[in-house]
Short mmCIF file of C-alpha atoms in Angstrom, two decimals:
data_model
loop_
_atom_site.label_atom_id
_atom_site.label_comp_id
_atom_site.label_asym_id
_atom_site.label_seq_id
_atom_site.Cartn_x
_atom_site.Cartn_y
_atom_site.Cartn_z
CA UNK C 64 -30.51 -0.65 -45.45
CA UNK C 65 -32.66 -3.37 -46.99
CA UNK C 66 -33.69 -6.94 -45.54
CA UNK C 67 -31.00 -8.79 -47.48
CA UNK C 68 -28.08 -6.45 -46.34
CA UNK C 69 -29.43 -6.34 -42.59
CA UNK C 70 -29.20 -10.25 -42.85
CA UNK C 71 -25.57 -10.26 -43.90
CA UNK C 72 -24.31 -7.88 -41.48
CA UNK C 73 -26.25 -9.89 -38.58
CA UNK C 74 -24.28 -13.45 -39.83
CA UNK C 75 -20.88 -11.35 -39.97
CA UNK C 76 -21.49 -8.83 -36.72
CA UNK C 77 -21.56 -9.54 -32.93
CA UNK C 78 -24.77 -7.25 -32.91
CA UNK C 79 -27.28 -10.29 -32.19
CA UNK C 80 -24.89 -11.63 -29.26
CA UNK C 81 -25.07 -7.85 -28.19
CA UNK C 82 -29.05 -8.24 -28.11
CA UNK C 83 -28.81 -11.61 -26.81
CA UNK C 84 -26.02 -10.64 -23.87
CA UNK C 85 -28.27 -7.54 -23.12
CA UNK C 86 -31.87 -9.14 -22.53
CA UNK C 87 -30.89 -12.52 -20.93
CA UNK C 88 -28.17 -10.66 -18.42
CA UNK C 89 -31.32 -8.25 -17.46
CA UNK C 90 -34.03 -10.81 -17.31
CA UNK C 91 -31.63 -12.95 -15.49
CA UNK C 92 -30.97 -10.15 -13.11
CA UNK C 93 -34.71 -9.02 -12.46
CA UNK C 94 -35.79 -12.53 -12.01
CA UNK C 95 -33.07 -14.45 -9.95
CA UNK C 96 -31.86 -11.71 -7.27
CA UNK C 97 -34.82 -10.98 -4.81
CA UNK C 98 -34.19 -7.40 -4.53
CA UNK C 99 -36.38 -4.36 -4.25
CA UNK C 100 -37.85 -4.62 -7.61
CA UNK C 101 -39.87 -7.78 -6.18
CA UNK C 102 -41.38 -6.05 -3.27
CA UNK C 103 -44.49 -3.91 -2.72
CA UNK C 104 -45.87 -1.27 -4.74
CA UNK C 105 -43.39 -0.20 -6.58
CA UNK C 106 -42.37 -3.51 -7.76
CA UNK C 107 -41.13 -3.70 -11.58
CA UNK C 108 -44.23 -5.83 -12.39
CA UNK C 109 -46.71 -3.69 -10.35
CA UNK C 110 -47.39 -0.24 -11.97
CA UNK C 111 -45.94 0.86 -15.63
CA UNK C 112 -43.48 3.86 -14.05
CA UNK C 113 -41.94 1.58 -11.83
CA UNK C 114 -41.41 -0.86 -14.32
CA UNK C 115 -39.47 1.80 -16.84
CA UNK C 116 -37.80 3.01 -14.07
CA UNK C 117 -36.26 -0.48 -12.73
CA UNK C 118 -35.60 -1.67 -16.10
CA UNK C 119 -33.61 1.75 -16.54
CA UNK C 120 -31.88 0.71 -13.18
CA UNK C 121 -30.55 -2.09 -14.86
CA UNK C 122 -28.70 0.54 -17.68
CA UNK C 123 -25.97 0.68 -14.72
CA UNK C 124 -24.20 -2.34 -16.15
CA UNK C 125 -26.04 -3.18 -19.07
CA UNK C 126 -24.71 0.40 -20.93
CA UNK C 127 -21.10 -0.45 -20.04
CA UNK C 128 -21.94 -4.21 -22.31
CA UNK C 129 -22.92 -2.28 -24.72
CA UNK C 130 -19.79 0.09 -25.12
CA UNK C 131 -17.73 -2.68 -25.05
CA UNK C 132 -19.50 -4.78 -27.37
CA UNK C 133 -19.59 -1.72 -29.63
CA UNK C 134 -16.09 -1.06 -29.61
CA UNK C 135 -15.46 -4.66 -30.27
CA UNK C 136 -18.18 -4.43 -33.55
CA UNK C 137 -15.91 -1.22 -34.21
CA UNK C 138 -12.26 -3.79 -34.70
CA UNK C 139 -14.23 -5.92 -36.87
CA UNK C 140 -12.45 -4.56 -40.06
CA UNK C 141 -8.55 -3.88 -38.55
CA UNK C 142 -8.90 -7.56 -36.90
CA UNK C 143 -10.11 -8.66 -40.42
CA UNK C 144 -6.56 -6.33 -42.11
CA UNK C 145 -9.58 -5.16 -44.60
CA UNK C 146 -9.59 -1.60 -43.77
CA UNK C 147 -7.42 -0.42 -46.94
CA UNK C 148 -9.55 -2.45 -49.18
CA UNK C 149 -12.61 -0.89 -48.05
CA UNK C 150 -11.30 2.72 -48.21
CA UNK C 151 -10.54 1.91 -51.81
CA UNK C 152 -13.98 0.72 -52.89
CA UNK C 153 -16.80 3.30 -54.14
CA UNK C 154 -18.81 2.87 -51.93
CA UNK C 155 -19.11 6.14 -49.67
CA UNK C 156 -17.35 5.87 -45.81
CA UNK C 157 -20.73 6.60 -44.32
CA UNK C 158 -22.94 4.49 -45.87
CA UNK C 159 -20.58 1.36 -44.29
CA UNK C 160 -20.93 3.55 -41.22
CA UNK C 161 -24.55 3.42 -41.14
CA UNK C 162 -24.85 -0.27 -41.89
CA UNK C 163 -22.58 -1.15 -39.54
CA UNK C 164 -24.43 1.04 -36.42
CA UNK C 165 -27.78 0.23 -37.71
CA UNK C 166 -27.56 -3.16 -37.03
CA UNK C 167 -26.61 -2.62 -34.21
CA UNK C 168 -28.92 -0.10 -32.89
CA UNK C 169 -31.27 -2.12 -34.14
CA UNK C 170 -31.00 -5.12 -32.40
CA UNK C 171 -29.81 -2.97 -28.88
CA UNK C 172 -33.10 -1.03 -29.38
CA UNK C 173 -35.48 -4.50 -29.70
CA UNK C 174 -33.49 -6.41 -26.98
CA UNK C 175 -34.48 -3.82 -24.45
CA UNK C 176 -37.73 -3.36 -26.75
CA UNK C 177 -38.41 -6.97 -25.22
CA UNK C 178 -37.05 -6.44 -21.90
CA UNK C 179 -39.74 -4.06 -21.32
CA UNK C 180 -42.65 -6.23 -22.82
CA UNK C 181 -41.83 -9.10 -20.32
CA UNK C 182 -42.83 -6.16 -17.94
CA UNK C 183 -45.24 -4.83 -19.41
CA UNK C 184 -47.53 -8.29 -19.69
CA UNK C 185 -47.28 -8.84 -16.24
CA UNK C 186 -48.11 -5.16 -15.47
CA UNK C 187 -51.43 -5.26 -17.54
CA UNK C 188 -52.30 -7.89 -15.41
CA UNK C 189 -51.32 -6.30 -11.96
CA UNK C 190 -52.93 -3.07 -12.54
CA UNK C 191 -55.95 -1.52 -13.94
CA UNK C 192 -54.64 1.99 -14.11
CA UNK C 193 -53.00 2.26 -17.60
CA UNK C 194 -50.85 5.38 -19.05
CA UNK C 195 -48.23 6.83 -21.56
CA UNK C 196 -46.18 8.54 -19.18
CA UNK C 197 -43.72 5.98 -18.74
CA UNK C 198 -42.82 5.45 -22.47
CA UNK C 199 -40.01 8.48 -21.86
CA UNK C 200 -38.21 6.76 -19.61
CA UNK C 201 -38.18 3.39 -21.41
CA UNK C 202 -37.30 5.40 -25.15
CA UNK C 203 -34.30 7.35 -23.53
CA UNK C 204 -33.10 4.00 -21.76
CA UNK C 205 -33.08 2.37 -25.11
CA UNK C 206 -31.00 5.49 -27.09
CA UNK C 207 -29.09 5.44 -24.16
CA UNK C 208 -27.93 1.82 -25.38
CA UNK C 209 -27.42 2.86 -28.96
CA UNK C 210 -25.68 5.90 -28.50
CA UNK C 211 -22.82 3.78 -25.89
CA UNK C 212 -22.71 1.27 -28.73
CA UNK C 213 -22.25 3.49 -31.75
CA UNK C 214 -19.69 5.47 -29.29
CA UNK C 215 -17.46 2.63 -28.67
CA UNK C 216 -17.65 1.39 -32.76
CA UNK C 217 -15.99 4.61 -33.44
CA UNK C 218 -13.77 4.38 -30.58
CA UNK C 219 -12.91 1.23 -31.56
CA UNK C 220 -12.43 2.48 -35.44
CA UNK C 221 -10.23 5.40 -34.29
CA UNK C 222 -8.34 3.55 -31.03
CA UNK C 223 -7.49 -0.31 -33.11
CA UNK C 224 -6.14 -1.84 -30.17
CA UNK C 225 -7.43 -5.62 -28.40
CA UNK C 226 -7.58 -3.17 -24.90
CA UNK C 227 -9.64 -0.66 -26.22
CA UNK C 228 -13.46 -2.75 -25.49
CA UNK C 229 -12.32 -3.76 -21.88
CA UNK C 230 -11.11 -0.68 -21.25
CA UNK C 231 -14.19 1.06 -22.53
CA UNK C 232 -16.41 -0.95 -20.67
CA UNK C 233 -14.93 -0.45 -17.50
CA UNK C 234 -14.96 3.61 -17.77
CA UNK C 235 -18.23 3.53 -18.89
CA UNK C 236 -18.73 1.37 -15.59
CA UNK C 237 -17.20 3.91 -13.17
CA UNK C 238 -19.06 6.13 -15.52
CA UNK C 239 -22.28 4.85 -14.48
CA UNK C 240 -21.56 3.47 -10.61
CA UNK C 241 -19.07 5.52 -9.09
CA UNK C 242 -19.58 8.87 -10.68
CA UNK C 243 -23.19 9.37 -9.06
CA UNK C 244 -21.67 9.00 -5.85
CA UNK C 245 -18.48 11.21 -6.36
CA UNK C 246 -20.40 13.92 -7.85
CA UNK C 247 -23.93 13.83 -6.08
CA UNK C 248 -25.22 16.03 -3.36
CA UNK C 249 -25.17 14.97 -0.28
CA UNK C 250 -27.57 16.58 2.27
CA UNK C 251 -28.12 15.59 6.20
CA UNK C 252 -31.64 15.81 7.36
CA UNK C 253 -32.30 17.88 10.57
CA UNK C 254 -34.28 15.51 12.23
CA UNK C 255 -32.52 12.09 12.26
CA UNK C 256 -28.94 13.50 11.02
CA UNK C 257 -28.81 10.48 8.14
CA UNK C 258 -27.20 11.54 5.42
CA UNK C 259 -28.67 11.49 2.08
CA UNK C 260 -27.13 11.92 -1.96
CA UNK C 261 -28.77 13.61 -4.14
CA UNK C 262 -28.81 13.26 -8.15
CA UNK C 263 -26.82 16.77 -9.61
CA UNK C 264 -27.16 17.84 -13.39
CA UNK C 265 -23.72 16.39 -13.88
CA UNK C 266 -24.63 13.03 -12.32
CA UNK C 267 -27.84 13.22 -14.55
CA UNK C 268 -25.34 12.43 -18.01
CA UNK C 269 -25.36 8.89 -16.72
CA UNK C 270 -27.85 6.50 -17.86
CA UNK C 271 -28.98 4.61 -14.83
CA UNK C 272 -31.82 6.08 -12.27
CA UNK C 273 -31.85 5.86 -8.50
CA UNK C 274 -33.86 2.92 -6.63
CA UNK C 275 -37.48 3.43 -6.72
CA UNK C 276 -38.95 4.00 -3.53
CA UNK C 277 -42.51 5.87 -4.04
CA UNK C 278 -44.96 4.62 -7.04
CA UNK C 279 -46.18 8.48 -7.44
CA UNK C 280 -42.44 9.68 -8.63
CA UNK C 281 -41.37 10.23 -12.15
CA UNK C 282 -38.86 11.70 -14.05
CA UNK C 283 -39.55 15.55 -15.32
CA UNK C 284 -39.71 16.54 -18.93
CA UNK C 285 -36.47 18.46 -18.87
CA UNK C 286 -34.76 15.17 -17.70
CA UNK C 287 -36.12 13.85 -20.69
CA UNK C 288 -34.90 16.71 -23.35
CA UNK C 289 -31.00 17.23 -21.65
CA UNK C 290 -30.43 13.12 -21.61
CA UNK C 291 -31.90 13.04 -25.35
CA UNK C 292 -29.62 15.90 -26.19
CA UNK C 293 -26.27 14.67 -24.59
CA UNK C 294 -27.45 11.14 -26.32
CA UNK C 295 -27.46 12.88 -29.78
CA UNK C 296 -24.39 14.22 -29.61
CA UNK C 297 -23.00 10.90 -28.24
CA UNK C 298 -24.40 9.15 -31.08
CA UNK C 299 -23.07 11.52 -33.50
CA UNK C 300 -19.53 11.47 -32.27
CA UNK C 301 -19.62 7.58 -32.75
CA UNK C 302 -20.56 8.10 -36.34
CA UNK C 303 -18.25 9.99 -37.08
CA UNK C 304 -15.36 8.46 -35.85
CA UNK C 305 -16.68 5.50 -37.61
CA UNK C 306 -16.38 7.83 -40.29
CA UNK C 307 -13.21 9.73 -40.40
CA UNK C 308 -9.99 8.47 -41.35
CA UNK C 309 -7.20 10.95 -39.92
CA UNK C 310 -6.56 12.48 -36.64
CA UNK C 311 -7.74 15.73 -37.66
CA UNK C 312 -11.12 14.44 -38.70
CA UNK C 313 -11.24 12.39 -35.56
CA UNK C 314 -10.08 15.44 -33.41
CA UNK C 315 -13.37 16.98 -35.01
CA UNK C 316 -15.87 14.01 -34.71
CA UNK C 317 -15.66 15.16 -30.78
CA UNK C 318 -17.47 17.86 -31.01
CA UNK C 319 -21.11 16.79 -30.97
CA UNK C 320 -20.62 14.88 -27.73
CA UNK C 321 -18.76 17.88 -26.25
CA UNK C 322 -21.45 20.44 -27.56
CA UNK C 323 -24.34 18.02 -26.18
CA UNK C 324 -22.72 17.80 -23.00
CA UNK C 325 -23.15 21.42 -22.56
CA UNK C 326 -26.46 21.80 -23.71
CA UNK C 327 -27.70 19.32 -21.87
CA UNK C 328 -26.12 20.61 -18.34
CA UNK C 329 -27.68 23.62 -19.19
CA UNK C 330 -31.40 22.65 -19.92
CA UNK C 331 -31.14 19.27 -17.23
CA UNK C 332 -32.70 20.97 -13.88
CA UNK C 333 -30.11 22.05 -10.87
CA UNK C 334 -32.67 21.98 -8.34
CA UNK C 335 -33.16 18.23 -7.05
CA UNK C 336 -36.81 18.28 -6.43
CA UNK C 337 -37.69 19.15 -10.05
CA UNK C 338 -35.62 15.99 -10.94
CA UNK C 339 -37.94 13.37 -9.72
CA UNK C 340 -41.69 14.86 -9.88
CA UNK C 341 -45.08 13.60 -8.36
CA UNK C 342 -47.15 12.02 -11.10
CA UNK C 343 -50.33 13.94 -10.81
CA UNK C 344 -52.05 11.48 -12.39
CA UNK C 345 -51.03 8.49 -11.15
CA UNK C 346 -51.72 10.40 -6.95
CA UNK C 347 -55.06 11.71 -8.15
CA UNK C 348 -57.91 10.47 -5.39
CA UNK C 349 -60.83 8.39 -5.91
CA UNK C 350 -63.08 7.99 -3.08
CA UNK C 351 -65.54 5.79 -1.77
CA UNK C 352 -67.22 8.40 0.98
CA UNK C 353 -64.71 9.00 3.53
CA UNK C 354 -62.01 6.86 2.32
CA UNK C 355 -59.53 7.46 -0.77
CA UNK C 356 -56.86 5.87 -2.53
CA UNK C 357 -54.86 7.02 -5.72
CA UNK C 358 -55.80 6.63 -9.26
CA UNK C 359 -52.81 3.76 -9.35
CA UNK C 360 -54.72 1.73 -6.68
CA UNK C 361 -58.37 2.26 -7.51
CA UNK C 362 -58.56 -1.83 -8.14
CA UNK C 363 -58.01 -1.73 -4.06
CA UNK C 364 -60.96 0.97 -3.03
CA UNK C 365 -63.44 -2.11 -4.07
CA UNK C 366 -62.07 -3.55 -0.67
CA UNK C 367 -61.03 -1.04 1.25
CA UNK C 368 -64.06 1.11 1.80
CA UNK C 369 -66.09 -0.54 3.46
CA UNK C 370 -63.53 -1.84 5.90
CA UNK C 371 -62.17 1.75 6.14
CA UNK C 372 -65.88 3.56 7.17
CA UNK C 373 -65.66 0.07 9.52
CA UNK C 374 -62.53 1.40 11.24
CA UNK C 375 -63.48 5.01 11.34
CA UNK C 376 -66.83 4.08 12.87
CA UNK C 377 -65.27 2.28 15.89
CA UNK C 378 -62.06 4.65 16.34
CA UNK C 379 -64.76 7.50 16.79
CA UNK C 380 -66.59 5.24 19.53
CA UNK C 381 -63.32 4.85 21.35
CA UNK C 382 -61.67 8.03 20.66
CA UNK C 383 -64.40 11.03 20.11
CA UNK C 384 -63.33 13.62 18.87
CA UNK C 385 -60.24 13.01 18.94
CA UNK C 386 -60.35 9.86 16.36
CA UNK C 387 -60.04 10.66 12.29
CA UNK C 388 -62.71 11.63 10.32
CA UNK C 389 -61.18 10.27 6.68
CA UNK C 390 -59.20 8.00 5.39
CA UNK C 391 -56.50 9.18 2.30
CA UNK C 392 -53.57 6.98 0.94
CA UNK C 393 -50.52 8.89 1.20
CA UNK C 394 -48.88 10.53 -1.92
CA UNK C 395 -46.91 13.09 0.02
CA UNK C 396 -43.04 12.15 -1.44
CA UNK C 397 -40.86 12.31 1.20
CA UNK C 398 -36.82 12.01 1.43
CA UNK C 399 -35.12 8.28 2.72
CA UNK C 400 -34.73 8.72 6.59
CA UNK C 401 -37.04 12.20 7.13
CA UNK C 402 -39.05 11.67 9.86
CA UNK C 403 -43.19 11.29 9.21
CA UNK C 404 -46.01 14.18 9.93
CA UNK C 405 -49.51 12.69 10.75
CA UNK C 406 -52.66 14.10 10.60
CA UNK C 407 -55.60 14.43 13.61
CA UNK C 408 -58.41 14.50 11.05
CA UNK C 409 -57.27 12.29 8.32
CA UNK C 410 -55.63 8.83 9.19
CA UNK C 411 -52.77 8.35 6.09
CA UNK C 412 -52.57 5.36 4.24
CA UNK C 413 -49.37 3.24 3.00
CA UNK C 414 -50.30 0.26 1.06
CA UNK C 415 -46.09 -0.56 1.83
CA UNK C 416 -46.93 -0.96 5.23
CA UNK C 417 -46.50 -4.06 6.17
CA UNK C 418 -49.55 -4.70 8.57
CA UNK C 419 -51.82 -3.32 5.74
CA UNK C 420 -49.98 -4.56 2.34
CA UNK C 421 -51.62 -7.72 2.25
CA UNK C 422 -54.35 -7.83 4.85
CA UNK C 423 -57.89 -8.79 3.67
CA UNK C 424 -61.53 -8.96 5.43
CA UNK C 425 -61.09 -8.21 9.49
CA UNK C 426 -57.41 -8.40 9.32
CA UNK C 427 -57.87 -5.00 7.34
CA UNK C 428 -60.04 -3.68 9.66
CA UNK C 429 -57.67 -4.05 12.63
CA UNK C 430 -54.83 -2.97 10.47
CA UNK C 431 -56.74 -0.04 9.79
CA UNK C 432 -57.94 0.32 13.74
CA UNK C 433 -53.94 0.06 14.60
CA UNK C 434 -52.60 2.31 11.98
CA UNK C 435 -55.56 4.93 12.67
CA UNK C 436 -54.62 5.01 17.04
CA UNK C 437 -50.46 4.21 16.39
CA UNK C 438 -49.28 5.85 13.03
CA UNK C 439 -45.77 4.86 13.03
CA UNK C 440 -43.24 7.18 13.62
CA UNK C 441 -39.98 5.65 12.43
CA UNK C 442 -38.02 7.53 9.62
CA UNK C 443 -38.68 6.26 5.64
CA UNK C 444 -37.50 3.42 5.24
CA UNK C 445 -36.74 2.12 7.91
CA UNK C 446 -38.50 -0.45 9.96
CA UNK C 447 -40.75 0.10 13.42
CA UNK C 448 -39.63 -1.33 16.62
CA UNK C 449 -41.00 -4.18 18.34
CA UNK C 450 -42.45 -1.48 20.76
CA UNK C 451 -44.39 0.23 18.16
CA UNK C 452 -45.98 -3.32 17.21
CA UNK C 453 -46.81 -4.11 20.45
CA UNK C 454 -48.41 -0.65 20.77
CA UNK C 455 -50.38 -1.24 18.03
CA UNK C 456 -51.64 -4.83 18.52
CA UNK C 457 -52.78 -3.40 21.85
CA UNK C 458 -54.40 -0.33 20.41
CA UNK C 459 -56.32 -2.59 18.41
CA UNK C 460 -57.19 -4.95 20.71
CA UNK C 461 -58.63 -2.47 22.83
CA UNK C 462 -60.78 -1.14 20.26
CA UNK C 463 -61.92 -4.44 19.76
CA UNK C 464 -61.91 -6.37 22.46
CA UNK C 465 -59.60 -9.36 22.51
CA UNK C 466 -55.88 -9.50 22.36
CA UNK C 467 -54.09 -10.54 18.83
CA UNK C 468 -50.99 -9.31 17.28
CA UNK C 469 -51.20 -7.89 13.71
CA UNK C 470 -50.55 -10.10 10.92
CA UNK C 471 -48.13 -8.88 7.99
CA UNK C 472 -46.02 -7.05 10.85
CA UNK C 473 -42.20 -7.39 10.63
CA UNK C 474 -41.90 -8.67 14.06
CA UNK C 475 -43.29 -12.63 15.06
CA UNK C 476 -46.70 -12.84 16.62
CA UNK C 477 -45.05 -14.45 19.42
CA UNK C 478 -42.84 -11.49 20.04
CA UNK C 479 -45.49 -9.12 19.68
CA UNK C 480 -47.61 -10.85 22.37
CA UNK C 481 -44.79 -11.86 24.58
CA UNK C 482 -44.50 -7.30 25.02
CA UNK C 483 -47.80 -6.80 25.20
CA UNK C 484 -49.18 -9.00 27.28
CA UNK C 485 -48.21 -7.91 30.48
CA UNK C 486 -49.44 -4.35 29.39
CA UNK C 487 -52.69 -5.48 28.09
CA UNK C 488 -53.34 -7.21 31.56
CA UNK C 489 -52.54 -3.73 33.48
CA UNK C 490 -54.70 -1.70 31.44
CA UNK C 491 -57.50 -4.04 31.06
CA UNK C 492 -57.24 -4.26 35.04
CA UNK C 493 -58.05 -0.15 35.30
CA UNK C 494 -61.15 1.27 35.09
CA UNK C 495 -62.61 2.35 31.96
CA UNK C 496 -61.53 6.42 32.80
CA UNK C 497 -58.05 5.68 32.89
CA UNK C 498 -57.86 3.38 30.46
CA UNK C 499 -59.18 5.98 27.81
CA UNK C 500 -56.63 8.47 29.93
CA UNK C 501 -53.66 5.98 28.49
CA UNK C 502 -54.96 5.48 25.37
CA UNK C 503 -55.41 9.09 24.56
CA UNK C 504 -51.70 9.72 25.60
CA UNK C 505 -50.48 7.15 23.69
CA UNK C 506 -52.73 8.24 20.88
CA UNK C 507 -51.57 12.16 20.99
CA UNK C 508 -47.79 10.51 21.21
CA UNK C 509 -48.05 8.28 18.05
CA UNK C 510 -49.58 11.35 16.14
CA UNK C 511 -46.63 13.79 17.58
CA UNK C 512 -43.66 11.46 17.52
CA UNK C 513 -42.23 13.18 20.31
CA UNK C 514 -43.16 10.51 23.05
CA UNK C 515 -43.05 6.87 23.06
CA UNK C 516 -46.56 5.41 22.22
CA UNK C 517 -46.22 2.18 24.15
CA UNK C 518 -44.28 3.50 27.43
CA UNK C 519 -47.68 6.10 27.44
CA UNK C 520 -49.62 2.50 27.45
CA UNK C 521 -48.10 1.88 30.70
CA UNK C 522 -48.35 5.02 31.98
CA UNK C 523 -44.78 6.08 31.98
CA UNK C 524 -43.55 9.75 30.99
CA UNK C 525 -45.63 9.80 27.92
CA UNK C 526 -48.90 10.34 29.65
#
């Protein structure tokens, strides 16, 4: 297809409004709704895999557009009452065909090309830590697009009806929303009983990805190859029903998208934990001495170190032996609701958390102090009680030696001081003996999670 025919079919084709619809509705989407994608480390402007991966999140409506528009594209020539003419003319079925879903794919393909450049400038200058892996997940999103298209212009070549596009688009809608929910796996966790749905190789033949909660998660290799081959064989049913002119050639034209189906069930994974993998490279540690941070967050170690060996120093005045010797961000990928394991040795770091996500100079140090004597022990995702703040405000405090409540928490400063006040004043009232006695209870209760952490603080049945 040269320059001169590609123009033509762009003046005559709804394959630029398909572009156009496709990259405003998504940047109008990202941008306007202040939703996850905004927030914290794994926001769609912060690291390059989160950004493919919420711009593939967006597939869940934006893939149902593009069926419909296809199967509109597809009606072009029974709306215009040209098909007889063009049967008649020597030029061969398939070379209309491929004009026709070039374009298409074409401008499909650059519209989400562009979508993920508006990304990927902001992400250059949010992060140091630069890699390939995400391209995958971006270059199956995009075929996913021109696959739906070219499968509704052949649906709408073989079914010539003004309900065929609507109609399209809203199976491939329940396609893409409902199905993942029907057909997922739902698992309770022991701890906290909350249910939990998990992706199944079935669920896997729809475009869109689940929310991105942890920067250090990706999408595995065999993800990659069973979407690409179900994609193929959706693509290849389109062209041919663009192509084929009776029912028994259309009858036939569904067997690549059946076939692909198949092959793809069989080589996309069963088990659900080799569906979404830990980026090695992305978790890999760099350390300054005793304290560590990914290979993603490197740009943060500059600022963190010395504030960290700050922290550990005093936590070992107050604590002993009993305080952590190291400081390691967290890259251990855990389920929505499971309940946290924490470390004696090793305090674990969460640039989400709220008291540490944003603090900078002595702010960081207390954050550090608090998070180091009360590790939080409410369930992923899920936000800590007023209690725990208070606990840890006072934790830091005592390390310290003046009362303030953390910045960044979730909970008011007046709230947190309001709770611990009347503690602080009791404890600071004991002598030093006891005090450590409370502090070490509450300390061994944080790290455990079987005991309240601010009841031990007032010596209640946690000490």
């Amino acid at each position: 297809m040269n320059v001169r025919v590609l123009r033509i079919e762009l003046r005559r084709s709804v394959a630029p409004w398909a572009g156009a619809v496709v990259l405003t509705t998504a940047l109008g989407f990202l941008y306007l709704v202040n939703a996850a994608w905004w927030h914290g480390t794994t926001a769609w402007t912060a690291q390059w895999t989160t950004m493919a991966l919420w711009t593939r999140a967006m597939l869940f409506y934006l893939w149902p557009l593009a069926v419909g528009l296809g199967a509109l594209q597809g009606l072009r020539d029974h709306r215009s009452k040209m098909s007889e003419l063009l049967t008649s003319t020597s030029r061969p079925a398939w070379h209309r065909a491929a004009t026709l879903a070039g374009t298409t794919a074409i401008t499909l393909a650059s519209a989400f090309a562009l979508l993920v450049l508006v990304g990927g400038v902001q992400v250059l200058a949010n992060t140091e830590y630069t890699h390939l892996g995400w391209l995958p997940i971006s270059l199956v999103g995009a075929l996913f697009l021109v696959a739906g298209a070219v499968l509704g212009m052949g649906a709408g070549r073989a079914l010539p009806s003004a309900l065929t596009p609507p109609v399209l688009a809203i199976t491939a809608f329940v396609f893409t929303a409902v199905m993942p929910m029907w057909l997922g796996r739902t698992e309770t966790d022991a701890a906290t009983g909350i249910e939990s749905t998990e992706p199944t190789r079935i669920t896997l033949l729809s475009p869109t990805v689940e929310e991105v909660r942890d920067v250090f998660v990706t999408l595995s290799a065999s993800v990659h190859l069973g979407q690409t081959i179900w994609l193929l064989g959706m693509a290849a049913t389109g062209f041919a029903l663009l192509v084929a002119t009776t029912l028994r050639t259309r009858l036939i034209a569904l067997t690549p998208v059946l076939a692909g189906a198949m092959i793809a069930l069989l080589v996309l994974p069963s088990d659900p934990h080799r569906i979404h993998v830990v980026d090695k490279a992305a978790a890999e540690l760099v350390c300054d001495g005793p304290v560590c941070v990914t290979k993603s967050h490197e740009a943060r170690l500059a600022d963190l170190g010395p504030h960290g060996k700050k922290a550990l120093r005093l936590l070992h005045d107050a604590l002993g032996g009993k305080a952590p010797v190291s400081i390691r961000e967290n890259v251990t990928v855990r389920p929505d609701g499971s309940a946290p394991r924490w470390s004696r040795e090793t305090m674990l770091l969460d640039f989400d958390d709220a008291i540490i996500a944003d603090a900078k100079g002595e702010e960081l140090t207390r954050a550090l102090i608090a998070n180091g004597m009360v590790p939080g022990c409410s369930p992923l995702g899920w936000t800590g009680t007023l209690s725990d703040a208070a606990a840890q405000s006072i934790a830091a405090s005592w390390v310290l030696g003046d009362l303030k409540p953390l910045s960044g928490s979730p909970h008011a400063s007046t709230e947190q001081i309001a709770l611990a006040r009347p503690v602080w004043k009791k404890l600071m009232a004991l002598p030093r003996a006891e005090q450590l006695s409370r502090i070490s209870a509450m300390h061994a209760a944080a790290l455990s999670c079987e005991g309240d952490a601010f009841d031990a603080l007032s010596g209640g049945a946690s000490r």
